[in-house]
Coordinates of C-alpha atoms and ligand atoms in Angstrom, one line a residue:
X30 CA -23.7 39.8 4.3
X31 CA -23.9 35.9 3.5
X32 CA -23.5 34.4 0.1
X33 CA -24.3 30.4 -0.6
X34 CA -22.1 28.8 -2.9
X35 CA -23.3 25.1 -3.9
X36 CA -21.1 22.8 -5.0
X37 CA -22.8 20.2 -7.3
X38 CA -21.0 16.8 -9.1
X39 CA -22.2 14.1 -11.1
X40 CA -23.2 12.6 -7.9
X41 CA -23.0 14.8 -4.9
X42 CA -23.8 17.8 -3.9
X43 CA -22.7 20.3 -1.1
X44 CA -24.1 23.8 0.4
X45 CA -21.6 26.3 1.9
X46 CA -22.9 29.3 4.3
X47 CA -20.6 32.0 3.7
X48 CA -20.4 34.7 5.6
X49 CA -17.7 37.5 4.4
X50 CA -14.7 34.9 3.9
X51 CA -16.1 32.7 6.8
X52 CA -17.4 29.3 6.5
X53 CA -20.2 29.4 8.6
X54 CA -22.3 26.1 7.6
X55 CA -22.8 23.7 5.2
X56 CA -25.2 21.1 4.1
X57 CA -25.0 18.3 1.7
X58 CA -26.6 15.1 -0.3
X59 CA -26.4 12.8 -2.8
X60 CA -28.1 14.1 -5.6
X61 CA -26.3 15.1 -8.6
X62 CA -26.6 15.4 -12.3
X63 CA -26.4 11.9 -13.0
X64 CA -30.2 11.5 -10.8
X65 CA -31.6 14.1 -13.1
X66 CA -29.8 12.6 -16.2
X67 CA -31.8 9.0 -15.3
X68 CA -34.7 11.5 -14.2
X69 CA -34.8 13.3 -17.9
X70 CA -35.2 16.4 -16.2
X71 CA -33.3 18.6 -13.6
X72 CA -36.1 18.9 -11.0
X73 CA -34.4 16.5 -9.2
X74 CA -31.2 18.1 -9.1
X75 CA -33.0 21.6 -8.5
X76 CA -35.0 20.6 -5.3
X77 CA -32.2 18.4 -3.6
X78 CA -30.3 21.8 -4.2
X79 CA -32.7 24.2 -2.8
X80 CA -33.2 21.5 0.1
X81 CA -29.6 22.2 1.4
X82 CA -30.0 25.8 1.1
X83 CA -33.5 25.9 2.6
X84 CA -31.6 24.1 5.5
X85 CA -29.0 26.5 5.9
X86 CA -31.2 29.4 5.8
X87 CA -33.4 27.3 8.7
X88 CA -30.5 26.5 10.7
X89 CA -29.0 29.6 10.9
X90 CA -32.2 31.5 11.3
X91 CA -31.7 33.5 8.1
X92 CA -33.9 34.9 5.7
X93 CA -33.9 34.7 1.4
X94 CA -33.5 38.3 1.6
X95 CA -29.7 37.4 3.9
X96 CA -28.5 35.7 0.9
X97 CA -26.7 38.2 -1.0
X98 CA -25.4 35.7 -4.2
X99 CA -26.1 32.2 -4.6
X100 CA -23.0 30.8 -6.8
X101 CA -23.0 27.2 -8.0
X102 CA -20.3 25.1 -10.0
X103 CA -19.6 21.7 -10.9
X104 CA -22.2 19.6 -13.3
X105 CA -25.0 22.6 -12.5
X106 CA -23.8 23.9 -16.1
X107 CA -24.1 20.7 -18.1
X108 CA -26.8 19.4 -19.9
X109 CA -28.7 17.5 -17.0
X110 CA -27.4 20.5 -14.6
X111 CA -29.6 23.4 -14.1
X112 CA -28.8 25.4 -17.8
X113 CA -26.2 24.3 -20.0
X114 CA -23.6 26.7 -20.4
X115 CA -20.4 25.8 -23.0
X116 CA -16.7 25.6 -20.9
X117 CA -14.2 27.9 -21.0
X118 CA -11.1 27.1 -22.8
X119 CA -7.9 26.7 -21.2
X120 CA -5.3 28.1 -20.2
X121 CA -7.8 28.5 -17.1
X122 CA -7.5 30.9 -13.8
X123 CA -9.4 32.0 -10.9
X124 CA -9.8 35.8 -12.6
X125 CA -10.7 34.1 -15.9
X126 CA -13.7 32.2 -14.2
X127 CA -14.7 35.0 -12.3
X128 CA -14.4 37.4 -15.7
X129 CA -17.0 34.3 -17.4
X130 CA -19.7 34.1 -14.8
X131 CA -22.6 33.0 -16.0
X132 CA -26.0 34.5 -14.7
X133 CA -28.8 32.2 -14.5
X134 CA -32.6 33.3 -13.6
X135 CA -33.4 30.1 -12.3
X136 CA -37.7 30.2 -12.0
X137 CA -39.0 27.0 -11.4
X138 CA -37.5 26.2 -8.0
X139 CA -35.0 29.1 -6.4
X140 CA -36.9 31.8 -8.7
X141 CA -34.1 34.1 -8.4
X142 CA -30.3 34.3 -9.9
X143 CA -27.9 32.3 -9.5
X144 CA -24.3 32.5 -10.5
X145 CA -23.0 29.6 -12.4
X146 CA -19.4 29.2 -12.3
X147 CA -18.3 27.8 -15.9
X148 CA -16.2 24.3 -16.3
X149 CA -13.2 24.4 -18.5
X150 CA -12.6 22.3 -21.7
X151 CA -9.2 22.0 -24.1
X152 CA -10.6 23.0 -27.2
X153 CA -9.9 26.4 -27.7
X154 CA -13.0 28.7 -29.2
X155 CA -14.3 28.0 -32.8
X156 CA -13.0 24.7 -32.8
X157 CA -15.2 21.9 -34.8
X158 CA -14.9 18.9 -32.3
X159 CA -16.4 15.8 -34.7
X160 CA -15.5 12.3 -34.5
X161 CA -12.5 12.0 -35.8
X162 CA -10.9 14.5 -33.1
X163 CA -13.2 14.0 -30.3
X164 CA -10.5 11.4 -28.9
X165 CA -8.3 14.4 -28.2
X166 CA -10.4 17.0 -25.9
X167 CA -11.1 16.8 -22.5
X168 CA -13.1 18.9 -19.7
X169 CA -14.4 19.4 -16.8
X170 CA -17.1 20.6 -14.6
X171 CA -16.0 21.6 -11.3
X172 CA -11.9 20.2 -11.0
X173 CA -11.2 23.7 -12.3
X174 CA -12.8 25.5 -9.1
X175 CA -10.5 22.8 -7.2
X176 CA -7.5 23.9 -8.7
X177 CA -7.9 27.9 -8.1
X178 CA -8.9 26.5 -4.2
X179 CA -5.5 24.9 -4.1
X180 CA -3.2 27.3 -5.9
X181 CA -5.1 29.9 -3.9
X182 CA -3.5 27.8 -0.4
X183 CA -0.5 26.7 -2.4
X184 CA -1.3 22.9 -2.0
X185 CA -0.6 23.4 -6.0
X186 CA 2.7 26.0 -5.8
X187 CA 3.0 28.2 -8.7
X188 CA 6.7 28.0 -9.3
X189 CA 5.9 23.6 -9.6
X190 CA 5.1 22.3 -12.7
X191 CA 2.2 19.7 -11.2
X192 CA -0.4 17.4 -11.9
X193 CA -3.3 17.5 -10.1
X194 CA -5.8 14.7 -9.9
X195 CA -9.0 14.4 -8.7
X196 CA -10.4 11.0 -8.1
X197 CA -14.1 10.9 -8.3
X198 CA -17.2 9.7 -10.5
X199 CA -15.0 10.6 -13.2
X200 CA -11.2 11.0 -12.7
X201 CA -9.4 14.0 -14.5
X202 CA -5.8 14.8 -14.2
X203 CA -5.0 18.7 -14.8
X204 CA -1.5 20.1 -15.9
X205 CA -1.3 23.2 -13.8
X206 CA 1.5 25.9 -14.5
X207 CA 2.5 29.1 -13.2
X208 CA -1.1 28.5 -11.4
X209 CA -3.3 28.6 -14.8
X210 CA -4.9 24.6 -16.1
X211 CA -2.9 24.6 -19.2
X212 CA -4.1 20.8 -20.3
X213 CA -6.8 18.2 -18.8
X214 CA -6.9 14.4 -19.6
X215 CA -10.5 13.0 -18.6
X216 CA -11.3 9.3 -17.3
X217 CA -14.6 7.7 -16.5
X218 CA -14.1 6.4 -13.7
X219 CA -16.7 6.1 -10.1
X220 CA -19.0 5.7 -12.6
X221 CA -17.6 2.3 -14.1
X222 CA -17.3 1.2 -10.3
X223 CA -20.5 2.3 -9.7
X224 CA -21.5 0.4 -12.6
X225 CA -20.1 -2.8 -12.0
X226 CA -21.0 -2.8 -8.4
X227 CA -24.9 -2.2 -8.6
X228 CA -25.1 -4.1 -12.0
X229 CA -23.2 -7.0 -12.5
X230 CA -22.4 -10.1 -10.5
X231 CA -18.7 -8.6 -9.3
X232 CA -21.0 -7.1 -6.9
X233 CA -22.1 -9.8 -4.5
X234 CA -18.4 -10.3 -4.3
X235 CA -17.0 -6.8 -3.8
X236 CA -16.6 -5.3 -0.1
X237 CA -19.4 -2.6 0.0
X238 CA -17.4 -0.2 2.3
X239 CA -14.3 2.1 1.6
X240 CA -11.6 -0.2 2.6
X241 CA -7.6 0.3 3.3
X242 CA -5.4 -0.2 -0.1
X243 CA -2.4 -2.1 0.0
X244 CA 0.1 -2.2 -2.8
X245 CA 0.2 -5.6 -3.2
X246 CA -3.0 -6.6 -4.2
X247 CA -3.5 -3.0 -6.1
X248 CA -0.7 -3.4 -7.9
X249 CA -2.4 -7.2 -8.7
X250 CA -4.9 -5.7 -10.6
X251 CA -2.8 -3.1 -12.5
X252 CA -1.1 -6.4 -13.9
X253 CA -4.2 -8.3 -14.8
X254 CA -5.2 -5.1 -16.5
X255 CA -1.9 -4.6 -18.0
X256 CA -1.4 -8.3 -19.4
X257 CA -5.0 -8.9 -20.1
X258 CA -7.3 -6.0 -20.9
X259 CA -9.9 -4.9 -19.3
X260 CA -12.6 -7.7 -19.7
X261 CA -9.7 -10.5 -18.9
X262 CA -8.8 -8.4 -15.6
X263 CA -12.2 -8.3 -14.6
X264 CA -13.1 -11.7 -15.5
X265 CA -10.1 -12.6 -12.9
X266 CA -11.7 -11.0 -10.4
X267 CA -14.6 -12.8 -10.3
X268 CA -12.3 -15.9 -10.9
X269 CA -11.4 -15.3 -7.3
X270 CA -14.5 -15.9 -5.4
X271 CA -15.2 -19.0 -7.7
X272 CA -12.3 -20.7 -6.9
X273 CA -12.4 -18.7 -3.4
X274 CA -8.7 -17.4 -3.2
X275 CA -9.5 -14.5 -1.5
X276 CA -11.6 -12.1 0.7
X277 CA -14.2 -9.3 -0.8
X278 CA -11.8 -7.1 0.4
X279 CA -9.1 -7.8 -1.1
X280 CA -11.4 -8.6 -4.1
X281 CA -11.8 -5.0 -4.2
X282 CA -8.2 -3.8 -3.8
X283 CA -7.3 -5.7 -7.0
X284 CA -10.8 -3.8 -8.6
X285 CA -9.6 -0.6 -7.6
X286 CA -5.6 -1.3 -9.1
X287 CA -7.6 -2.1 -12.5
X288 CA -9.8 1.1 -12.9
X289 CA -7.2 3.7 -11.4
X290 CA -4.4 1.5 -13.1
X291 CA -5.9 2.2 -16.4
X292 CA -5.7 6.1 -15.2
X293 CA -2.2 5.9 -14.1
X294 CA -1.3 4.5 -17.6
X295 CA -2.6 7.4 -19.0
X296 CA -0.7 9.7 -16.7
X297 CA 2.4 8.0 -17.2
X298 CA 2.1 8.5 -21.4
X299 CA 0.9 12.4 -20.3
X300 CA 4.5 12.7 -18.8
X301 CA 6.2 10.6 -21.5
X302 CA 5.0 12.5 -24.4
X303 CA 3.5 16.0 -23.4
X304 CA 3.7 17.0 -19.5
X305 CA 7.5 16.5 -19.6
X306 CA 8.3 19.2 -17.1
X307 CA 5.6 17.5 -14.8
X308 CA 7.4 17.9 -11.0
X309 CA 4.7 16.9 -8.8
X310 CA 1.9 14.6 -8.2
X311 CA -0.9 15.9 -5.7
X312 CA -3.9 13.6 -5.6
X313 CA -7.2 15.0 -3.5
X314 CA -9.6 12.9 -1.9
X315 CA -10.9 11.8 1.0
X316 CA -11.9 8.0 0.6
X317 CA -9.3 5.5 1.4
X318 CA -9.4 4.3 -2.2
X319 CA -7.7 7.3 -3.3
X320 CA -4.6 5.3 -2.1
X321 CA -4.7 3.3 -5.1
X322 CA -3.4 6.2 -7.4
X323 CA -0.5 7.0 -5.1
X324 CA 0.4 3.1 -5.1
X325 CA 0.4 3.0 -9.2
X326 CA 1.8 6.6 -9.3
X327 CA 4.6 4.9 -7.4
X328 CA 4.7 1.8 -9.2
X329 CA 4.1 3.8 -13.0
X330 CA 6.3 7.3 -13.1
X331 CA 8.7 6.6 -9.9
X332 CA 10.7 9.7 -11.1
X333 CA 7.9 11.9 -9.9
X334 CA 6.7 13.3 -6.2
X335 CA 3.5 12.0 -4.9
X336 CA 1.4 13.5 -2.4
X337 CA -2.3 12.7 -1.3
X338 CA -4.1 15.6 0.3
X339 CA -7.6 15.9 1.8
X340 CA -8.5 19.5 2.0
X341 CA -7.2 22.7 3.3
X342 CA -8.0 24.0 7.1
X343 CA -11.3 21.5 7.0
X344 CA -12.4 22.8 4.1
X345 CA -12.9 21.4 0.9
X346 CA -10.6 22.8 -2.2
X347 CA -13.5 23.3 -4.1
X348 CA -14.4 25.9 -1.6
X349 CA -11.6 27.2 -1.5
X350 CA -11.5 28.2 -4.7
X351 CA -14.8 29.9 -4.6
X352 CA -13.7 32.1 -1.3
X353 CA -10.8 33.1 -3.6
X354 CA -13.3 34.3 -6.3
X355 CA -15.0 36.4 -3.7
X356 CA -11.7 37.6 -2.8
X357 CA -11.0 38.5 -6.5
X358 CA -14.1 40.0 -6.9
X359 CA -13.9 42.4 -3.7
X360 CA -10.5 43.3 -5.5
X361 CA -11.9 44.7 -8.4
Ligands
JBU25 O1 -18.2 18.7 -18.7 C1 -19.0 17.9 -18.4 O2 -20.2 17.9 -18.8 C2 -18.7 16.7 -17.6 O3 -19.3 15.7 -17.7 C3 -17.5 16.9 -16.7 C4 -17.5 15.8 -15.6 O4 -16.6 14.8 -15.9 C5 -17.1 16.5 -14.2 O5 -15.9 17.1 -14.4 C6 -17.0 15.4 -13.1 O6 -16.5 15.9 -12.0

């Protein structure tokens, strides 16, 4: 009995061959909701999906008729994803995404269901989000499957109050208690980087590979950002290939301390003003930028634990979290 459970973000996406509670396989590419976004249409993002799953099936000599569920999460249930389907409000658990399932019959490319795993937002239900309160919601679109995965292997410990941060195309910190997301707070962030690197002139000057962080020149760019602004901060960093003060590399470490410092900022008001309790940090990730929000955590709310972690037994959190809903769902 195999199900697939496909993992898709605003720029990734990965294929997991499940087999009872095993991992068996798993495929992935980089395809995600932002191609079909660009696209204006999800075919895109439908057929890089079904060519990881075609692949799993192939490789592991299996048939459609093998597959008992397919199950998908992440950016599948946003606009550009495969079917828009509203979030869930918090407070937010594995039970209470397993309870909200949404079935999808998906008929241009899989042509069968598919089991969308809903993201979770902070308005609660009937809320009127307009533009003057806009400012104050937040959500996400997979970080919520994350979280159950690391409660479910208590990276996240229930007893902790903890903050749990998930650096990516866009960076959001959730305020987990007693195991549930109680409260998100929602950066753009990869994206900006992304941005900047492909589109402006920062990018002839920026290292193009995932390089080593070091606090000096991180924390660099949290001050340029911090005296300056934004615009300043990245003007400087142009400034020094101009003037030629330093490599691309480090170029890049002073990039990364203005982007994640403008995060950490954020996370240090969070825990000033309304994550109080907060007792732990736990960053996931497994680029070597990542480093960059343990360095400014450090630097920014020194009164709190930090810890980076990069997955649980080789697998990724957000699987984890879906082996627990199976789990769950053979409970009931
Ligand atoms: O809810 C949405 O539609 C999003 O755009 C959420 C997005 O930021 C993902 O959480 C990124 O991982």
């Amino acid at each position: 009995m195999y199900n697939v459970y496909i993992d898709s973000g605003t720029s990734n996406t990965r294929a997991y061959l499940v087999k009872k509670f095993e991992l068996i396989d798993t495929e992935a590419i980089n395809v995600g909701t932002k191609d079909s976004a660009i696209a204006g249409n999800n075919n895109v993002l439908l057929t890089a999906m079904k060519e990881c799953y075609d692949k799993l099936l192939l490789n592991n000599k299996l048939q459609e008729i093998d597959i008992v569920d397919i199950w998908s999460s992440g950016m599948v249930t946003n606009t550009f994803g495969i079917t828009e389907v509203e979030h869930i409000s918090i407070p937010i658990t594995g039970q209470k995404l397993l309870d909200k399932i949404y079935l999808h019959n998906e008929e241009k490319i899989f042509r069968r269901e598919l089991k969308l795993i809903c993201g979770a937002k902070t308005a609660q239900p009937g809320d009127i989000i307009d533009i003057e309160n806009v400012e104050r919601m937040n959500n996400v679109r997979g970080e919520e499957i994350e979280v159950v995965g690391m409660v479910a292997t208590k990276i996240l410990p229930r007893d902790k109050k903890c903050v749990m941060i998930s650096p990516g195309s866009h960076t959001h910190m959730c305020y987990v208690k007693d195991g549930a997301i109680i409260d998100i707070a929602s950066n753009f962030t990869g994206e900006l980087n992304y941005a900047i690197v492909k589109s402006t002139i920062l990018g002839g000057e920026l290292s193009e590979k995932d390089i080593k962080m070091n606090c000096e020149y991180v924390n660099k760019g949290y001050q340029y950002l911090k005296q300056y602004g934004i615009c300043r901060a990245l003007y400087i960093v142009h400034g020094t290939k101009v003037f030629n003060v330093c490599s691309d590399d480090v170029r890049s470490q002073i990039m990364a301390g203005i982007i994640t410092g403008s995060v950490v900022d954020l996370l240090g008001v969070k825990i000033s003003e309304d994550w109080k309790d907060v007792e732990k940090i736990i960053i996931i990730g497994s680029k070597l930028y990542v480093e960059s929000y343990r360095i400014l955590c450090e630097e920014i709310i020194p009164d709190v634990s930090v810890e980076v972690v990069y997955g649980y037994e080789g697998k990724s959190f957000a699987l984890c979290g879906f082996l627990e809903i199976l789990r769950l769902r053979n409970q009931t």
